[in-house]
PDB file of C-alpha atoms and ligand atoms in Angstrom:
ATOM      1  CA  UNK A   1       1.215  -1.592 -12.918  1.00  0.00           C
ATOM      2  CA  UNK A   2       0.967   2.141 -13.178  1.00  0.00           C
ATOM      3  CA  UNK A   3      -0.444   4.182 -10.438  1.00  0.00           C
ATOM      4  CA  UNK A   4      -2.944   6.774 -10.510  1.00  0.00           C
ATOM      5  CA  UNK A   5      -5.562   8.107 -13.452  1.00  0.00           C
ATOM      6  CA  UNK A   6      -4.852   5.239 -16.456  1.00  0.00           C
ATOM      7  CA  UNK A   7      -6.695   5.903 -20.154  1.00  0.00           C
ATOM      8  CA  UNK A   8      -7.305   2.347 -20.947  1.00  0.00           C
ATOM      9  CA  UNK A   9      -8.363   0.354 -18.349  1.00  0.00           C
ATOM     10  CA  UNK A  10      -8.018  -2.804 -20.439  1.00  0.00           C
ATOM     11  CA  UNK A  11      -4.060  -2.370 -21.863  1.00  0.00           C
ATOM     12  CA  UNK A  12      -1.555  -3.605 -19.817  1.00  0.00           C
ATOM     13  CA  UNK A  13      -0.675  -0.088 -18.006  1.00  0.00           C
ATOM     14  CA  UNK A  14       2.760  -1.293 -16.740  1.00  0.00           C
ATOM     15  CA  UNK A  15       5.076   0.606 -14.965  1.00  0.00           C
ATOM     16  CA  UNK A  16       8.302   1.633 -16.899  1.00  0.00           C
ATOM     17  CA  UNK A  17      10.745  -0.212 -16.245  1.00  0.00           C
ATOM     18  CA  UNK A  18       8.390  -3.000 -15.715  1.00  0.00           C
ATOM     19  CA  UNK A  19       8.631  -4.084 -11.740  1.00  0.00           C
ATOM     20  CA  UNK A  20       6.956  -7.594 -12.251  1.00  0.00           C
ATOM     21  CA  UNK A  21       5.721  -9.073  -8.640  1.00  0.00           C
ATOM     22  CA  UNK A  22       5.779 -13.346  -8.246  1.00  0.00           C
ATOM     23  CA  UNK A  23       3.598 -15.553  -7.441  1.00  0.00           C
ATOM     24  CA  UNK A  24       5.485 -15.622  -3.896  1.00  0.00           C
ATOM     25  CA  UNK A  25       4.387 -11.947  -3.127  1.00  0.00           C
ATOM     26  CA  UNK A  26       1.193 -12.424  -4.256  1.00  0.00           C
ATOM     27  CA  UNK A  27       0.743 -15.175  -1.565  1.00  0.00           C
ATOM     28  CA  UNK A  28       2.005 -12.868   1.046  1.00  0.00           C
ATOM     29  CA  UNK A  29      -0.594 -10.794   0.466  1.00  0.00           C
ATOM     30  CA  UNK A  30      -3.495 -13.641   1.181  1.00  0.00           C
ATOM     31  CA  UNK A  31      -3.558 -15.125  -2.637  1.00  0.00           C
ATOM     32  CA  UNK A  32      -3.720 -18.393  -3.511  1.00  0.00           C
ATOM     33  CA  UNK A  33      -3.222 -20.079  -6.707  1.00  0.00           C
ATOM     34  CA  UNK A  34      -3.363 -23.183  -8.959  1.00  0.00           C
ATOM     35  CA  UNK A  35      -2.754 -24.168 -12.124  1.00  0.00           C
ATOM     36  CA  UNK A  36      -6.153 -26.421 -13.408  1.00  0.00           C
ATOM     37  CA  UNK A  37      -6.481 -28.424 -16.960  1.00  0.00           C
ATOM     38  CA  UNK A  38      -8.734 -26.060 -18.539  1.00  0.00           C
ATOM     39  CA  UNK A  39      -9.016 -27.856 -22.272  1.00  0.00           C
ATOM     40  CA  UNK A  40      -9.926 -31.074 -20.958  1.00  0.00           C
ATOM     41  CA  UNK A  41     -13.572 -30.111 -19.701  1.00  0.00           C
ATOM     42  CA  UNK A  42     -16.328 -27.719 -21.134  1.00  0.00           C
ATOM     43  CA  UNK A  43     -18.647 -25.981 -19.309  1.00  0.00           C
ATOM     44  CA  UNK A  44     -21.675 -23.789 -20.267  1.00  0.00           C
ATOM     45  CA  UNK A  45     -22.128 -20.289 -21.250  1.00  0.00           C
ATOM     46  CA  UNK A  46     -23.715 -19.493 -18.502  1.00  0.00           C
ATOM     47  CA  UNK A  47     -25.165 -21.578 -15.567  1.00  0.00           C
ATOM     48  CA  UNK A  48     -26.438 -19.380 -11.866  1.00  0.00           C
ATOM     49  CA  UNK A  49     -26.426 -21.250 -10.167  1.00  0.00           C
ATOM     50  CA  UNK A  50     -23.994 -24.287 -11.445  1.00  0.00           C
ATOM     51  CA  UNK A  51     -24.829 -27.825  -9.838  1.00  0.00           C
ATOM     52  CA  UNK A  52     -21.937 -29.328  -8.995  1.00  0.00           C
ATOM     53  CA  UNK A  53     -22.827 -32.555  -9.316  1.00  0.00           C
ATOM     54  CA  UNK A  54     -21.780 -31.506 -13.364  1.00  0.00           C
ATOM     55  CA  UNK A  55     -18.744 -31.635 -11.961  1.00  0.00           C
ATOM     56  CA  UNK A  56     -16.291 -33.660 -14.483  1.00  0.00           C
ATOM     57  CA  UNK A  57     -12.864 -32.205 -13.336  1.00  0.00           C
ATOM     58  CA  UNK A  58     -11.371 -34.376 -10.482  1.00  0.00           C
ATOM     59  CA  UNK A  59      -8.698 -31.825  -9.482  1.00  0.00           C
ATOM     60  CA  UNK A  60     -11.428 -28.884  -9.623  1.00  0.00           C
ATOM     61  CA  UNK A  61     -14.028 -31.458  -7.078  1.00  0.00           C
ATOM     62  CA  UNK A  62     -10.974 -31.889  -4.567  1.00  0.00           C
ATOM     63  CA  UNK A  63      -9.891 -28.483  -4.391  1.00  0.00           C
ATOM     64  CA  UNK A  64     -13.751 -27.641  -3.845  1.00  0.00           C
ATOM     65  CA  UNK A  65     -14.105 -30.377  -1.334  1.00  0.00           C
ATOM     66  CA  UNK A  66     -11.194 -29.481   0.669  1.00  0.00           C
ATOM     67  CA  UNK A  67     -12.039 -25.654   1.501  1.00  0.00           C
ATOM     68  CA  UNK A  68     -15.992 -26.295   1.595  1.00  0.00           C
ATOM     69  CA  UNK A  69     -16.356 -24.275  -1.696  1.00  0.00           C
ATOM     70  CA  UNK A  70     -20.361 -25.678  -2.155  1.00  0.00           C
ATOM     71  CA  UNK A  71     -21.540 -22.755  -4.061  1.00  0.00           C
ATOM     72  CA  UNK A  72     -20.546 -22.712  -8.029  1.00  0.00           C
ATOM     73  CA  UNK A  73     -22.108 -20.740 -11.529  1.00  0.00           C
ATOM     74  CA  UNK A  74     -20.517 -19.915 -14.136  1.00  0.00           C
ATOM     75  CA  UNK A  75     -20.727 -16.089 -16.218  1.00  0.00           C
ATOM     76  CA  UNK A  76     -18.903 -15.505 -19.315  1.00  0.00           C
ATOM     77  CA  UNK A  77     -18.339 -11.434 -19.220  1.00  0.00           C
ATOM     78  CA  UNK A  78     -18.514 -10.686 -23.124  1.00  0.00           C
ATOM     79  CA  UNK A  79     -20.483  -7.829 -24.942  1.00  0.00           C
ATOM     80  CA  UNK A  80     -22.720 -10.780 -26.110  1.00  0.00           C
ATOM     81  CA  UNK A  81     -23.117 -12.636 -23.152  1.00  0.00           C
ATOM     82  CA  UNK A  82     -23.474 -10.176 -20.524  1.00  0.00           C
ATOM     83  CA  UNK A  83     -26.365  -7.562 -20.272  1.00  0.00           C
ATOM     84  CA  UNK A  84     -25.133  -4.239 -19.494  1.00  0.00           C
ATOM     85  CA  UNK A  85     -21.647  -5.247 -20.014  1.00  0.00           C
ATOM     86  CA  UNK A  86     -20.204  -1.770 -19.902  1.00  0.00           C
ATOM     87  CA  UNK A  87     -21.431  -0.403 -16.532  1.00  0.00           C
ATOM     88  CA  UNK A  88     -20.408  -3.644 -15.393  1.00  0.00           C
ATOM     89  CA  UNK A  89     -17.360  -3.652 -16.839  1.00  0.00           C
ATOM     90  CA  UNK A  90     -17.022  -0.304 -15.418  1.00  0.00           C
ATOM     91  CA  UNK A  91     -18.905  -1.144 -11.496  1.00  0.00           C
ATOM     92  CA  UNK A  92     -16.099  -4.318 -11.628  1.00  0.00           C
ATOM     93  CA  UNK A  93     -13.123  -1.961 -12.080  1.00  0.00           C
ATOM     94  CA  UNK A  94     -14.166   0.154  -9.018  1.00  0.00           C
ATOM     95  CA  UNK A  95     -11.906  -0.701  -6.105  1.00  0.00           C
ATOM     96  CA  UNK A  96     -13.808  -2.620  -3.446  1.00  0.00           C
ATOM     97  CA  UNK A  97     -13.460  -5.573  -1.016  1.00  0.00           C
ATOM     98  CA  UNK A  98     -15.873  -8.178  -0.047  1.00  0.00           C
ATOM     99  CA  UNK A  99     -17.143  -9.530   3.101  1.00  0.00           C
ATOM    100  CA  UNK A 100     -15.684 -13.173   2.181  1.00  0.00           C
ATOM    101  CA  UNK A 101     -13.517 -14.451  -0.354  1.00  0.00           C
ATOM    102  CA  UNK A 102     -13.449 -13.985  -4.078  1.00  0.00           C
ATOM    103  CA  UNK A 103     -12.921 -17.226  -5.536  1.00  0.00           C
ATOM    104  CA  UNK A 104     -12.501 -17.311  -9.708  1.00  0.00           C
ATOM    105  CA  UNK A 105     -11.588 -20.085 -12.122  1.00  0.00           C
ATOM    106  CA  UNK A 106     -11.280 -19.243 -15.715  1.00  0.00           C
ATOM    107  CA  UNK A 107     -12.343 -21.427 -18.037  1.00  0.00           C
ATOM    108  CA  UNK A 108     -11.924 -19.417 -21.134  1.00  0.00           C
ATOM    109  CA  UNK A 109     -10.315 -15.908 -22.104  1.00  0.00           C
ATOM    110  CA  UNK A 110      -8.419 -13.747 -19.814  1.00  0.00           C
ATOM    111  CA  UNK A 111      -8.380 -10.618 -17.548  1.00  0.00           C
ATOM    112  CA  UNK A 112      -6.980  -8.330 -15.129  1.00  0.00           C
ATOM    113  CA  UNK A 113      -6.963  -8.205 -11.656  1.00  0.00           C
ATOM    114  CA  UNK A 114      -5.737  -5.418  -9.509  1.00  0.00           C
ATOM    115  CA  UNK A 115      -4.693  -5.863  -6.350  1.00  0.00           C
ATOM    116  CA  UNK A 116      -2.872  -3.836  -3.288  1.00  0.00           C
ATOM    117  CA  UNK A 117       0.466  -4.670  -2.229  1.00  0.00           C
ATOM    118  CA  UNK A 118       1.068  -3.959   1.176  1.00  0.00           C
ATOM    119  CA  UNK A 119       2.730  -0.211   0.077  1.00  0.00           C
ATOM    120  CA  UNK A 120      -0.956   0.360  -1.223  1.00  0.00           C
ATOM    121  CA  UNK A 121       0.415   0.338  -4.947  1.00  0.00           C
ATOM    122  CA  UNK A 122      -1.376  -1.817  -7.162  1.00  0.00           C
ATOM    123  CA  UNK A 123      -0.094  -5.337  -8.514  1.00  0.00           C
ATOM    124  CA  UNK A 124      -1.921  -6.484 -12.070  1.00  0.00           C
ATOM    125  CA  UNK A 125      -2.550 -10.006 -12.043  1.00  0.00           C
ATOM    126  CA  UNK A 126      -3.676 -11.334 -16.319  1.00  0.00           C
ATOM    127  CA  UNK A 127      -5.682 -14.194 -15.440  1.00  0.00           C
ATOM    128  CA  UNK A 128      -6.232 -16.692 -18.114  1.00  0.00           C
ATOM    129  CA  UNK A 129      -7.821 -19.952 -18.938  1.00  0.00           C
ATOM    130  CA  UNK A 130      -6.761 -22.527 -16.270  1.00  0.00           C
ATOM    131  CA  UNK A 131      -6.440 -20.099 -13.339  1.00  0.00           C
ATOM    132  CA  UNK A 132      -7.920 -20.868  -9.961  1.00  0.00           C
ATOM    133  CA  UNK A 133      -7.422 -17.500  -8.022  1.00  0.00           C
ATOM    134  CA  UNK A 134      -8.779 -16.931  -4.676  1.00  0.00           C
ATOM    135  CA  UNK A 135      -8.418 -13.129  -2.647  1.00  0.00           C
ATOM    136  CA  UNK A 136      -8.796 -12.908   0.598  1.00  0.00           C
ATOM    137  CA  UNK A 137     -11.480 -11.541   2.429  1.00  0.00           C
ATOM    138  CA  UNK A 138     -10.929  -7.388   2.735  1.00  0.00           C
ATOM    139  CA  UNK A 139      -7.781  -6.922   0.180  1.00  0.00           C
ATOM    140  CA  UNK A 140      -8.458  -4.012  -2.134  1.00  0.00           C
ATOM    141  CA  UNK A 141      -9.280  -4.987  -5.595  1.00  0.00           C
ATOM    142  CA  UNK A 142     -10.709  -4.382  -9.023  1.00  0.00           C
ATOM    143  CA  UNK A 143     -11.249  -6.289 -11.987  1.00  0.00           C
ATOM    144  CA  UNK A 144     -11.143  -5.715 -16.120  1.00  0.00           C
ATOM    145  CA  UNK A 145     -11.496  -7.583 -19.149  1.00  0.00           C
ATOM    146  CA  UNK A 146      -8.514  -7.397 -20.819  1.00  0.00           C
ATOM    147  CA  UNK A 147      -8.333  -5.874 -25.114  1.00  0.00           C
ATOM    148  CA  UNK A 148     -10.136  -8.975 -25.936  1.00  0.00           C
ATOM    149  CA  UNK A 149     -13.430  -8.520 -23.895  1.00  0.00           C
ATOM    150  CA  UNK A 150     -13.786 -12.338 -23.197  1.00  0.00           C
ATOM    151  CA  UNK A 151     -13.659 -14.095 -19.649  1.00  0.00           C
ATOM    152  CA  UNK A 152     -15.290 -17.248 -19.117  1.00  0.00           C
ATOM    153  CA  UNK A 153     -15.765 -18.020 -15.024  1.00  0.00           C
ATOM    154  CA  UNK A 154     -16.683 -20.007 -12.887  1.00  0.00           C
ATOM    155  CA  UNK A 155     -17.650 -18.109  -9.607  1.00  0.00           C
ATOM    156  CA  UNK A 156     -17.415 -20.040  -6.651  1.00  0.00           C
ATOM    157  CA  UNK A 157     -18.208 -19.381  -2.694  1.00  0.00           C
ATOM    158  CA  UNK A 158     -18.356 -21.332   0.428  1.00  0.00           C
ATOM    159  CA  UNK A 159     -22.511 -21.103   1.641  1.00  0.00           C
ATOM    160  CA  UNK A 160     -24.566 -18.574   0.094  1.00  0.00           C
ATOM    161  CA  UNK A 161     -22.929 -16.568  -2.852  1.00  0.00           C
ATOM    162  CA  UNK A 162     -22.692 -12.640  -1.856  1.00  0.00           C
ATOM    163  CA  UNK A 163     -21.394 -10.581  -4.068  1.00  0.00           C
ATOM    164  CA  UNK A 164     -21.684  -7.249  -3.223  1.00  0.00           C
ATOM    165  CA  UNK A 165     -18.631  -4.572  -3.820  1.00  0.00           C
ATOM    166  CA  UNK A 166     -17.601  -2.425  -0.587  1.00  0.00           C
ATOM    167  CA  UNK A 167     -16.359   0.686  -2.101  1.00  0.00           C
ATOM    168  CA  UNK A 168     -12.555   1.782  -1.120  1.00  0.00           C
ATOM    169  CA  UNK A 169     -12.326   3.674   1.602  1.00  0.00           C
ATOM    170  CA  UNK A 170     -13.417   0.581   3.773  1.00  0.00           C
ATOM    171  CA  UNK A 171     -11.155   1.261   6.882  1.00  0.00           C
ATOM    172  CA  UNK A 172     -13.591   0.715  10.044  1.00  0.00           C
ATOM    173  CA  UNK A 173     -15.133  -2.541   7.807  1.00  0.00           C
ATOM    174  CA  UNK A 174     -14.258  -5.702   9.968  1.00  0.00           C
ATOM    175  CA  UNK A 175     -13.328  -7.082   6.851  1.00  0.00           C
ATOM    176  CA  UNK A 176     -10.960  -5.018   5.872  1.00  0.00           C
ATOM    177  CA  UNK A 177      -9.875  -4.469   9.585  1.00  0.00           C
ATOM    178  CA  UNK A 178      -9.310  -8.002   9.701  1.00  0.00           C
ATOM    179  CA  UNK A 179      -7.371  -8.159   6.722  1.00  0.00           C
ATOM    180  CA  UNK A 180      -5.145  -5.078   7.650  1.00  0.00           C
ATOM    181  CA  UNK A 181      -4.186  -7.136  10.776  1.00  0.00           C
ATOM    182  CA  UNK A 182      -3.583 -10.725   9.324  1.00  0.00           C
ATOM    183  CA  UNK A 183      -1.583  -9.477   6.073  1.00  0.00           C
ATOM    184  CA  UNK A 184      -0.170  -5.523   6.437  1.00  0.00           C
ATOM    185  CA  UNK A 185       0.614  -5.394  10.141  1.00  0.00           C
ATOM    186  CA  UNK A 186       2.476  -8.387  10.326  1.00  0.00           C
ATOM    187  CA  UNK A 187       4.611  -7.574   7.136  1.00  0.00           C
ATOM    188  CA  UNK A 188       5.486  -4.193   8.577  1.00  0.00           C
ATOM    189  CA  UNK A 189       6.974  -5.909  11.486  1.00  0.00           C
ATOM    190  CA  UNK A 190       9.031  -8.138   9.992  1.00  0.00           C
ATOM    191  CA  UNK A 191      10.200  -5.489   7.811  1.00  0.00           C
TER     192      UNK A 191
HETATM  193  C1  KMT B 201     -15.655  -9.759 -10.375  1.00  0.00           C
HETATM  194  O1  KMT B 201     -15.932 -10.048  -9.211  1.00  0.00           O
HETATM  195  O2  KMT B 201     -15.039  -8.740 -10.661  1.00  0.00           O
HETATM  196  C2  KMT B 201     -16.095 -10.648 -11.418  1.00  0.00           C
HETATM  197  O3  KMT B 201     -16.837 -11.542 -11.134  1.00  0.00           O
HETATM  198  C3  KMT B 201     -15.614 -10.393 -12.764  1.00  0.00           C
HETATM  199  C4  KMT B 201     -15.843 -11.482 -13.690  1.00  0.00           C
HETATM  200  S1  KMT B 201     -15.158 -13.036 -13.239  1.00  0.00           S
HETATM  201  C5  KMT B 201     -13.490 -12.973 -13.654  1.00  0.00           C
HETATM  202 NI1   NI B 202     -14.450  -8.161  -6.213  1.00  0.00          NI
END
């Protein structure tokens, strides 16, 4: 996507001539990602927390199972749904990082996130209904609703959900210290 000052947050933004990234060099950067039957399951509005013993997708319980995800709820971000949707619209689109790993499945609607490639130039990412996304611990980030102002989430976390945004510049957090040294420093040596 475009660098620098953008006027809509929620447009695409892309770069002319487009320079579209893969899923490959998203996954050298720490991301993981699978593709989940969204249409065959339904899921409230809004559930915090979301007992997963309501769980109904088989895939979705495995995948949870597997990397100890016990924490789930579920947000939809829409001008109805959400309280103070602007400022958090606006607080989401901040670039932070996290002390853990941001885990999202979307179970409805779409949006954008931003991440850093490993030149510090942002990668957009439209994630949409059936997307299981997880970033990694420390990577530089932000998050929109796309034109249509609907997501509908499931947030999930291994232990006890923390969500609180680290600010960028987060260069002496262990997080992000961490992160610099299992995904940048290794990719400029191989370079
Ligand atoms: C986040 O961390 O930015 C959010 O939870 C946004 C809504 S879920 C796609
Ligand atoms: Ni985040």
């Amino acid at each position: 996507m475009v660098e620098g000052e953008i006027e809509d947050q929620k447009k695409e933004n892309r770069q002319e001539p487009n320079k579209p990234a893969s899923v490959e060099d998203c996954k050298k950067l720490g991301i993981q990602y699978w593709k989940m039957d969204a249409d065959k399951f339904s899921y409230p509005v809004k559930a915090v927390p979301w007992d997963p013993k309501d769980a109904v997708d088989p895939r979705l319980k495995a995948i949870r199972d597997d990397r100890g995800y016990s924490y789930a709820d579920i947000i939809t971000v829409h001008p109805d749904h959400l309280p103070g949707f602007e400022d958090k619209v606006k607080a989401f689109f901040e670039e932070h990082i996290h002390d853990a790993e941001e885990i999202r499945c979307i179970l409805d609607g779409s949006g954008f996130f931003d991440v850093r490639d490993t030149e510090d130039k942002w990668i957009r990412i439209h994630i949409k209904k059936g997307d299981l996304m997880t970033l990694p611990e420390g990577i530089y980030h932000r998050f929109t609703c796309d034109e249509k102002d609907y997501i509908h989430a499931m947030r999930l976390f291994i232990g006890q959900p923390v969500w609180t945004p680290f600010n960028r510049p987060q260069e002496e957090h262990p997080s992000r210290k961490a992160y610099v040294s299992n995904f940048m420093e290794e990719k400029k040596e191989e370079n």
